[in-house]
Amino acid sequence: MHDNATFEFLCRMGDNTLVLGHRVSEWCGVSPVLEEDIALANTALDLIGQTQMWLGLAGDIEGKGRSADDLAMLRDVWDFRNLLLVEQPNGDFGQTLMRQFLFDAWHVRMLQALTGSSDKRIAEIAAKAVKEASYHVERSGDTVIGLGDGTAESHGRMQAALDLLWPYVGEMFICDDVDEAMKSAGIAPDPNDLRAGFDSHVTQVMTDATLLIPEDDFAHKGGKNGHRHSEHLGHMLTQMQWLQRAYPGASW
Amino acid sequence: MKPDVAEVWTWLDQVPDPEIPVISVVDLGIVRDVQWADDELCVAVTPTYSGCPATRVISMDIETALRDHGVDKLRITTRISPPWTTDWLSDKGRDRLTEYGIAPPRAAGGPAACPRCNSTNLDRISQFGSTPCKAHWRCKDCLEPFDYFKCI
């Protein structure tokens, strides 16, 4: 049971970075300006690198000989354990950066907590990844402020993005059986414990960005436990997994 | 043949970083350990950034260089802990970066001066640059953009 919960937890960490990494990579070559194109591609690269470590460890713990690539390319929607937030489509540039900031503000805190994990392998991956997440959140926060407190057009788009994505925030802090098992084994924090730091960070950034956080705290859920992903994930996987599905085992 | 570990380090110091060829993989601080286990040479390498595509090329380059020096039994392992930090860049590496036009990392979080004209009148363009390890800055005196090696 303990190993099974650890496997689930690692799939959550790895699927978040995999799905968001793929989403962000969709901007490669089509961003508004060159600097942002490079920034998004680099962010995607960091996230996919982190995926290698999380899913690699998940495969080791599962003990069925599945590699990180097998887990990424050969599972279908119902086996993915990412948050609904990260599978949402890119929308415009502002919406992509809003999604990134909301994720980063949670991610950096989760990784900080995991550096103290009772599982040394998890603590080591987190120590590596938190350095990258720290500058991701710096950049995404700055960009949300720049665009929110920008022109009437950019402000309106950022407020619309926040309104659209806010209902996906709550899922990050839900504590279920897997989280309980991780918490009692000292492997991962109680997701609820990350909420206060997240809220104060996000409130500060949104205030600087002149954006209003919606009052309704309704939360969509079903991504991290795989019960009900949004329709978008399946469409994304048809792109991401196409090559391995059409030509199984293809390599170069 | 079983060359001395110190000699192996000097060989590795000849292996250039594939993306910043003026510094070696040893200057970059990513070779963490070299030792013999019986007749097998074990080299531990740490990635700079977890998704850096150069990491695999670096392992291949190290393997090629060591085989060229006659090492037959060789094992390259990836070590992620402690995580790579720019503190591990050698002084030689820092000097070469500056000569090459890349401002070396500083704990203060930004370049000390423009690598071309030495001005301190600088402006950050983006936290990200041409590779994961660099950020994009510009000099407001000579007006040239330049890379800054990010401090992590």
Short mmCIF file of C-alpha atoms in Angstrom, two decimals:
data_model
loop_
_atom_site.label_atom_id
_atom_site.label_comp_id
_atom_site.label_asym_id
_atom_site.label_seq_id
_atom_site.Cartn_x
_atom_site.Cartn_y
_atom_site.Cartn_z
CA MET A 1 0.00 0.00 0.00
CA HIS A 2 2.79 2.34 0.98
CA ASP A 3 4.71 1.84 -2.28
CA ASN A 4 1.51 2.09 -4.28
CA ALA A 5 0.70 5.46 -2.73
CA THR A 6 4.26 6.64 -3.37
CA PHE A 7 3.90 5.59 -7.01
CA GLU A 8 0.65 7.56 -7.26
CA PHE A 9 2.22 10.59 -5.63
CA LEU A 10 5.22 10.51 -7.97
CA CYS A 11 2.91 10.23 -10.98
CA ARG A 12 1.15 13.36 -9.73
CA MET A 13 4.42 15.28 -9.53
CA GLY A 14 5.68 13.95 -12.87
CA ASP A 15 2.41 14.29 -14.74
CA ASN A 16 2.05 17.91 -13.61
CA THR A 17 5.44 18.80 -15.03
CA LEU A 18 4.95 16.64 -18.13
CA VAL A 19 1.55 18.02 -19.09
CA LEU A 20 2.45 21.62 -18.31
CA GLY A 21 5.83 21.20 -20.02
CA HIS A 22 4.10 19.96 -23.16
CA ARG A 23 1.51 22.73 -23.06
CA VAL A 24 4.19 25.40 -22.69
CA SER A 25 6.23 23.84 -25.51
CA GLU A 26 3.26 24.44 -27.83
CA TRP A 27 4.39 28.10 -27.85
CA CYS A 28 7.77 27.23 -29.32
CA GLY A 29 8.21 29.29 -32.49
CA VAL A 30 4.93 31.21 -32.21
CA SER A 31 5.36 33.43 -29.13
CA PRO A 32 4.69 37.18 -29.33
CA VAL A 33 8.39 38.11 -29.21
CA LEU A 34 11.66 36.22 -29.42
CA GLU A 35 12.63 36.68 -25.76
CA GLU A 36 9.33 35.22 -24.60
CA ASP A 37 9.63 32.36 -27.05
CA ILE A 38 13.02 31.48 -25.55
CA ALA A 39 11.72 31.89 -22.01
CA LEU A 40 8.76 29.59 -22.62
CA ALA A 41 10.89 26.97 -24.37
CA ASN A 42 13.36 27.02 -21.47
CA THR A 43 10.57 26.70 -18.92
CA ALA A 44 9.16 23.73 -20.84
CA LEU A 45 12.60 22.17 -20.94
CA ASP A 46 13.06 22.47 -17.17
CA LEU A 47 9.63 20.94 -16.58
CA ILE A 48 10.26 18.02 -18.91
CA GLY A 49 13.66 17.45 -17.28
CA GLN A 50 11.95 17.29 -13.90
CA THR A 51 9.45 14.83 -15.39
CA GLN A 52 12.31 12.48 -16.28
CA MET A 53 13.32 12.37 -12.62
CA TRP A 54 9.81 12.00 -11.14
CA LEU A 55 8.52 9.42 -13.58
CA GLY A 56 11.86 7.60 -13.59
CA LEU A 57 11.59 7.14 -9.84
CA ALA A 58 7.89 6.23 -10.14
CA GLY A 59 8.82 3.43 -12.56
CA ASP A 60 11.57 2.17 -10.24
CA ILE A 61 9.22 2.07 -7.27
CA GLU A 62 6.47 0.40 -9.25
CA GLY A 63 8.93 -2.36 -10.12
CA LYS A 64 7.32 -3.45 -13.37
CA GLY A 65 10.16 -2.29 -15.56
CA ARG A 66 8.39 0.80 -16.90
CA SER A 67 10.69 3.69 -17.79
CA ALA A 68 9.86 7.40 -17.60
CA ASP A 69 9.28 7.30 -21.37
CA ASP A 70 6.90 4.34 -21.04
CA LEU A 71 4.88 6.15 -18.40
CA ALA A 72 4.79 9.38 -20.39
CA MET A 73 4.03 7.97 -23.81
CA LEU A 74 2.07 4.77 -23.23
CA ARG A 75 -0.54 5.63 -20.61
CA ASP A 76 -3.95 6.93 -21.55
CA VAL A 77 -5.96 9.79 -20.04
CA TRP A 78 -7.41 7.82 -17.12
CA ASP A 79 -3.94 6.92 -15.86
CA PHE A 80 -2.71 10.53 -15.76
CA ARG A 81 -2.57 12.16 -12.32
CA ASN A 82 -1.95 15.81 -13.16
CA LEU A 83 -3.94 18.74 -11.83
CA LEU A 84 -6.75 19.93 -14.10
CA LEU A 85 -5.10 23.37 -14.13
CA VAL A 86 -2.07 22.28 -16.14
CA GLU A 87 -4.03 20.53 -18.90
CA GLN A 88 -6.09 23.63 -19.68
CA PRO A 89 -5.36 25.03 -23.15
CA ASN A 90 -2.87 27.85 -23.57
CA GLY A 91 -5.39 30.47 -24.65
CA ASP A 92 -3.60 33.75 -25.30
CA PHE A 93 -0.14 34.59 -23.98
CA GLY A 94 -1.59 36.20 -20.85
CA GLN A 95 -3.68 33.13 -20.04
CA THR A 96 -0.61 30.91 -20.43
CA LEU A 97 1.37 33.08 -18.01
CA MET A 98 -1.51 33.25 -15.53
CA ARG A 99 -1.75 29.43 -15.55
CA GLN A 100 2.02 29.29 -15.12
CA PHE A 101 2.05 31.67 -12.17
CA LEU A 102 -0.78 29.86 -10.35
CA PHE A 103 1.06 26.57 -10.84
CA ASP A 104 4.52 27.97 -9.98
CA ALA A 105 3.27 29.58 -6.75
CA TRP A 106 2.06 26.13 -5.62
CA HIS A 107 4.94 24.16 -7.18
CA VAL A 108 7.75 26.09 -5.52
CA ARG A 109 6.15 25.55 -2.09
CA MET A 110 5.51 21.87 -2.70
CA LEU A 111 9.12 21.36 -3.79
CA GLN A 112 10.47 23.31 -0.81
CA ALA A 113 8.49 21.02 1.50
CA LEU A 114 9.67 17.92 -0.38
CA THR A 115 13.33 18.82 0.16
CA GLY A 116 12.66 17.60 3.72
CA SER A 117 11.05 14.33 2.58
CA SER A 118 11.78 11.16 4.56
CA ASP A 119 12.49 9.51 1.18
CA LYS A 120 16.01 10.60 0.25
CA ARG A 121 15.44 10.10 -3.48
CA ILE A 122 12.42 12.41 -3.42
CA ALA A 123 14.28 15.02 -1.34
CA GLU A 124 17.14 14.99 -3.87
CA ILE A 125 14.89 15.51 -6.89
CA ALA A 126 13.04 18.30 -5.07
CA ALA A 127 16.33 20.04 -4.17
CA LYS A 128 17.26 20.05 -7.85
CA ALA A 129 13.84 21.12 -9.12
CA VAL A 130 13.19 23.87 -6.56
CA LYS A 131 16.05 25.94 -7.95
CA GLU A 132 14.36 25.96 -11.34
CA ALA A 133 10.88 26.53 -9.95
CA SER A 134 12.17 29.56 -8.01
CA TYR A 135 13.07 31.48 -11.12
CA HIS A 136 9.98 30.23 -12.95
CA VAL A 137 7.77 31.85 -10.32
CA GLU A 138 9.84 35.02 -10.33
CA ARG A 139 9.33 35.41 -14.05
CA SER A 140 5.69 34.35 -14.23
CA GLY A 141 4.82 36.64 -11.29
CA ASP A 142 6.62 39.60 -12.90
CA THR A 143 4.84 38.99 -16.18
CA VAL A 144 1.42 38.74 -14.53
CA ILE A 145 2.11 42.09 -12.84
CA GLY A 146 3.41 43.68 -16.05
CA LEU A 147 0.39 42.60 -18.09
CA GLY A 148 -2.22 43.09 -15.34
CA ASP A 149 -0.98 46.57 -14.54
CA GLY A 150 -0.48 47.31 -18.23
CA THR A 151 -2.82 48.62 -20.89
CA ALA A 152 -6.60 48.41 -20.69
CA GLU A 153 -6.43 45.57 -23.21
CA SER A 154 -3.81 43.53 -21.33
CA HIS A 155 -5.49 44.20 -17.98
CA GLY A 156 -8.83 42.96 -19.31
CA ARG A 157 -7.27 39.80 -20.71
CA MET A 158 -5.42 39.03 -17.47
CA GLN A 159 -8.55 39.50 -15.38
CA ALA A 160 -10.44 37.19 -17.76
CA ALA A 161 -7.63 34.62 -17.45
CA LEU A 162 -7.72 34.78 -13.65
CA ASP A 163 -11.52 34.41 -13.63
CA LEU A 164 -11.25 31.42 -15.97
CA LEU A 165 -8.44 29.63 -14.12
CA TRP A 166 -9.22 30.39 -10.48
CA PRO A 167 -11.70 27.45 -10.18
CA TYR A 168 -8.74 25.13 -10.88
CA VAL A 169 -6.71 26.39 -7.91
CA GLY A 170 -8.58 24.52 -5.17
CA GLU A 171 -7.59 21.07 -6.45
CA MET A 172 -3.96 21.73 -5.52
CA PHE A 173 -4.86 21.77 -1.83
CA ILE A 174 -7.25 18.82 -1.60
CA CYS A 175 -5.96 16.12 0.73
CA ASP A 176 -7.01 12.58 -0.27
CA ASP A 177 -5.95 9.02 0.69
CA VAL A 178 -2.68 9.25 -1.23
CA ASP A 179 -1.80 12.53 0.47
CA GLU A 180 -2.70 11.09 3.87
CA ALA A 181 -0.40 8.11 3.27
CA MET A 182 2.42 10.42 2.14
CA LYS A 183 1.94 12.69 5.11
CA SER A 184 1.95 9.91 7.68
CA ALA A 185 5.10 8.41 6.14
CA GLY A 186 6.77 11.85 6.23
CA ILE A 187 7.25 11.66 2.47
CA ALA A 188 5.22 14.71 1.45
CA PRO A 189 3.43 17.60 3.19
CA ASP A 190 -0.27 17.92 3.81
CA PRO A 191 -1.39 19.92 0.74
CA ASN A 192 -3.48 22.13 3.04
CA ASP A 193 -0.32 23.34 4.74
CA LEU A 194 0.80 24.98 1.52
CA ARG A 195 -2.31 27.10 1.19
CA ALA A 196 -1.48 30.03 3.49
CA GLY A 197 1.86 30.74 1.80
CA PHE A 198 0.25 30.36 -1.62
CA ASP A 199 -2.59 32.72 -0.75
CA SER A 200 -0.37 35.47 0.57
CA HIS A 201 1.99 35.24 -2.42
CA VAL A 202 -0.84 35.21 -4.97
CA THR A 203 -2.71 38.02 -3.22
CA GLN A 204 0.43 40.18 -3.26
CA VAL A 205 1.04 39.60 -6.96
CA MET A 206 -2.60 40.14 -7.93
CA THR A 207 -2.71 43.36 -5.91
CA ASP A 208 0.41 44.63 -7.70
CA ALA A 209 -1.17 43.51 -10.97
CA THR A 210 -4.40 45.43 -10.14
CA LEU A 211 -6.35 42.18 -10.60
CA LEU A 212 -9.23 40.93 -8.46
CA ILE A 213 -9.20 37.35 -7.18
CA PRO A 214 -12.72 35.88 -7.59
CA GLU A 215 -14.57 35.48 -4.32
CA ASP A 216 -16.17 32.15 -5.23
CA ASP A 217 -13.92 29.30 -4.03
CA PHE A 218 -15.63 26.59 -6.11
CA ALA A 219 -13.00 24.05 -7.18
CA HIS A 220 -13.04 21.67 -10.12
CA LYS A 221 -11.50 18.34 -9.17
CA GLY A 222 -10.74 14.93 -10.64
CA GLY A 223 -7.32 15.46 -12.22
CA LYS A 224 -4.89 14.42 -9.51
CA ASN A 225 -6.84 11.26 -8.69
CA GLY A 226 -7.59 10.60 -12.37
CA HIS A 227 -11.34 10.27 -11.81
CA ARG A 228 -12.36 12.92 -14.32
CA HIS A 229 -9.96 14.86 -16.48
CA SER A 230 -11.23 17.69 -18.65
CA GLU A 231 -11.74 16.95 -22.34
CA HIS A 232 -8.54 18.82 -23.17
CA LEU A 233 -6.10 16.21 -21.88
CA GLY A 234 -7.07 13.54 -24.40
CA HIS A 235 -6.63 15.94 -27.29
CA MET A 236 -3.22 16.94 -25.98
CA LEU A 237 -2.12 13.31 -25.65
CA THR A 238 -3.02 12.58 -29.26
CA GLN A 239 -0.35 15.13 -30.19
CA MET A 240 2.21 14.31 -27.51
CA GLN A 241 2.03 10.52 -27.84
CA TRP A 242 1.47 10.30 -31.56
CA LEU A 243 4.89 9.06 -32.57
CA GLN A 244 5.13 6.26 -29.97
CA ARG A 245 1.56 5.20 -30.70
CA ALA A 246 2.03 5.11 -34.48
CA TYR A 247 5.54 3.58 -34.37
CA PRO A 248 5.86 1.69 -31.06
CA GLY A 249 9.41 1.64 -29.75
CA ALA A 250 10.64 4.21 -32.28
CA SER A 251 13.94 5.77 -31.25
CA TRP A 252 16.79 7.78 -32.71
CA MET B 1 46.45 0.20 -18.42
CA LYS B 2 45.18 2.11 -15.42
CA PRO B 3 46.05 5.80 -15.50
CA ASP B 4 46.21 7.89 -12.38
CA VAL B 5 42.99 9.66 -11.37
CA ALA B 6 44.78 13.03 -11.44
CA GLU B 7 45.72 12.37 -15.05
CA VAL B 8 42.11 11.52 -15.88
CA TRP B 9 41.06 14.89 -14.46
CA THR B 10 43.51 16.68 -16.77
CA TRP B 11 42.03 14.77 -19.71
CA LEU B 12 38.53 15.75 -18.69
CA ASP B 13 39.67 19.37 -18.45
CA GLN B 14 40.29 19.15 -22.21
CA VAL B 15 36.64 18.22 -22.92
CA PRO B 16 34.79 21.39 -23.92
CA ASP B 17 31.26 22.19 -22.88
CA PRO B 18 29.27 21.59 -26.08
CA GLU B 19 27.36 24.87 -25.86
CA ILE B 20 30.06 27.10 -24.37
CA PRO B 21 33.19 25.56 -25.88
CA VAL B 22 35.61 28.02 -24.23
CA ILE B 23 35.18 26.27 -20.89
CA SER B 24 35.71 22.62 -20.07
CA VAL B 25 33.29 20.26 -18.36
CA VAL B 26 35.63 20.44 -15.35
CA ASP B 27 35.48 24.27 -15.34
CA LEU B 28 31.70 23.99 -15.37
CA GLY B 29 31.86 21.91 -12.19
CA ILE B 30 29.71 19.08 -13.48
CA VAL B 31 32.30 16.31 -13.10
CA ARG B 32 31.76 15.40 -9.46
CA ASP B 33 33.90 12.33 -8.98
CA VAL B 34 36.46 10.18 -10.75
CA GLN B 35 37.62 6.89 -9.26
CA TRP B 36 38.60 3.37 -10.08
CA ALA B 37 36.46 0.44 -8.98
CA ASP B 38 38.87 -2.45 -9.65
CA ASP B 39 39.61 -2.08 -13.35
CA GLU B 40 36.56 0.05 -14.15
CA LEU B 41 36.76 3.85 -14.25
CA CYS B 42 33.70 5.47 -12.66
CA VAL B 43 32.88 9.08 -13.51
CA ALA B 44 30.01 10.87 -11.76
CA VAL B 45 28.45 13.74 -13.68
CA THR B 46 25.75 16.12 -12.45
CA PRO B 47 23.33 17.92 -14.78
CA THR B 48 23.33 21.73 -14.76
CA TYR B 49 19.60 22.13 -15.37
CA SER B 50 17.41 19.05 -15.20
CA GLY B 51 16.19 19.46 -18.77
CA CYS B 52 19.43 20.68 -20.30
CA PRO B 53 19.78 18.87 -23.63
CA ALA B 54 23.56 19.21 -23.48
CA THR B 55 23.77 16.75 -20.58
CA ARG B 56 23.60 13.67 -22.80
CA VAL B 57 26.06 15.12 -25.28
CA ILE B 58 28.45 15.85 -22.42
CA SER B 59 28.32 12.24 -21.22
CA MET B 60 29.04 11.06 -24.77
CA ASP B 61 31.92 13.53 -25.14
CA ILE B 62 33.43 12.38 -21.86
CA GLU B 63 33.13 8.76 -22.89
CA THR B 64 34.71 9.44 -26.28
CA ALA B 65 37.60 11.40 -24.74
CA LEU B 66 38.37 8.71 -22.19
CA ARG B 67 38.19 5.92 -24.75
CA ASP B 68 40.58 7.90 -26.97
CA HIS B 69 42.99 7.88 -24.02
CA GLY B 70 42.72 4.10 -23.87
CA VAL B 71 40.20 3.63 -21.05
CA ASP B 72 38.20 0.53 -22.00
CA LYS B 73 36.08 -0.15 -18.96
CA LEU B 74 34.13 2.94 -18.13
CA ARG B 75 30.96 3.79 -16.26
CA ILE B 76 29.37 7.26 -16.30
CA THR B 77 26.73 7.85 -13.65
CA THR B 78 24.39 10.78 -13.12
CA ARG B 79 24.47 12.26 -9.64
CA ILE B 80 21.77 14.82 -8.79
CA SER B 81 22.65 15.43 -5.14
CA PRO B 82 23.90 17.86 -4.05
CA PRO B 83 22.36 19.82 -6.93
CA TRP B 84 24.71 21.67 -9.27
CA THR B 85 25.44 25.24 -8.35
CA THR B 86 27.29 27.98 -10.21
CA ASP B 87 29.59 28.16 -7.15
CA TRP B 88 31.31 25.15 -8.71
CA LEU B 89 32.46 27.10 -11.77
CA SER B 90 36.25 27.36 -11.67
CA ASP B 91 38.06 30.72 -11.61
CA LYS B 92 39.62 29.81 -14.95
CA GLY B 93 36.12 29.13 -16.26
CA ARG B 94 34.85 32.51 -15.04
CA ASP B 95 37.70 34.36 -16.74
CA ARG B 96 37.15 32.51 -20.00
CA LEU B 97 33.41 33.22 -19.92
CA THR B 98 34.09 36.95 -19.63
CA GLU B 99 36.62 36.88 -22.48
CA TYR B 100 34.04 35.02 -24.57
CA GLY B 101 31.41 37.72 -23.93
CA ILE B 102 29.34 35.94 -21.25
CA ALA B 103 29.11 37.67 -17.87
CA PRO B 104 29.94 35.14 -15.13
CA PRO B 105 27.43 34.42 -12.33
CA ARG B 106 27.42 36.51 -9.16
CA ALA B 107 25.67 35.86 -5.88
CA ALA B 108 24.20 39.37 -6.06
CA GLY B 109 22.00 38.02 -8.84
CA GLY B 110 23.15 39.97 -11.88
CA PRO B 111 26.25 40.68 -13.95
CA ALA B 112 28.94 42.92 -12.42
CA ALA B 113 29.69 44.65 -15.70
CA CYS B 114 29.19 44.48 -19.44
CA PRO B 115 31.66 41.85 -20.75
CA ARG B 116 32.40 44.09 -23.75
CA CYS B 117 32.82 47.64 -22.44
CA ASN B 118 32.89 47.04 -18.68
CA SER B 119 30.03 49.48 -18.06
CA THR B 120 27.84 48.90 -15.02
CA ASN B 121 24.85 50.62 -16.62
CA LEU B 122 22.91 47.42 -17.33
CA ASP B 123 19.40 46.23 -17.87
CA ARG B 124 17.86 42.75 -17.73
CA ILE B 125 15.93 41.73 -20.84
CA SER B 126 14.84 38.27 -19.71
CA GLN B 127 15.61 35.67 -17.03
CA PHE B 128 16.09 33.25 -19.91
CA GLY B 129 18.69 33.23 -22.64
CA SER B 130 20.13 31.11 -25.41
CA THR B 131 20.59 28.09 -23.10
CA PRO B 132 18.89 27.10 -19.81
CA CYS B 133 21.90 28.31 -17.80
CA LYS B 134 21.90 31.86 -19.14
CA ALA B 135 19.84 35.04 -18.90
CA HIS B 136 19.63 37.85 -21.42
CA TRP B 137 20.92 41.32 -20.48
CA ARG B 138 21.88 44.48 -22.32
CA CYS B 139 24.38 47.25 -21.79
CA LYS B 140 22.90 50.72 -21.87
CA ASP B 141 26.25 52.34 -22.75
CA CYS B 142 27.59 50.25 -25.64
CA LEU B 143 24.00 49.17 -26.43
CA GLU B 144 25.03 45.55 -27.02
CA PRO B 145 22.97 42.66 -25.67
CA PHE B 146 24.90 39.92 -23.86
CA ASP B 147 24.42 36.64 -22.05
CA TYR B 148 24.70 36.40 -18.27
CA PHE B 149 25.43 33.04 -16.70
CA LYS B 150 22.62 32.73 -14.13
CA CYS B 151 23.55 32.17 -10.51
CA ILE B 152 21.85 29.12 -9.02
#
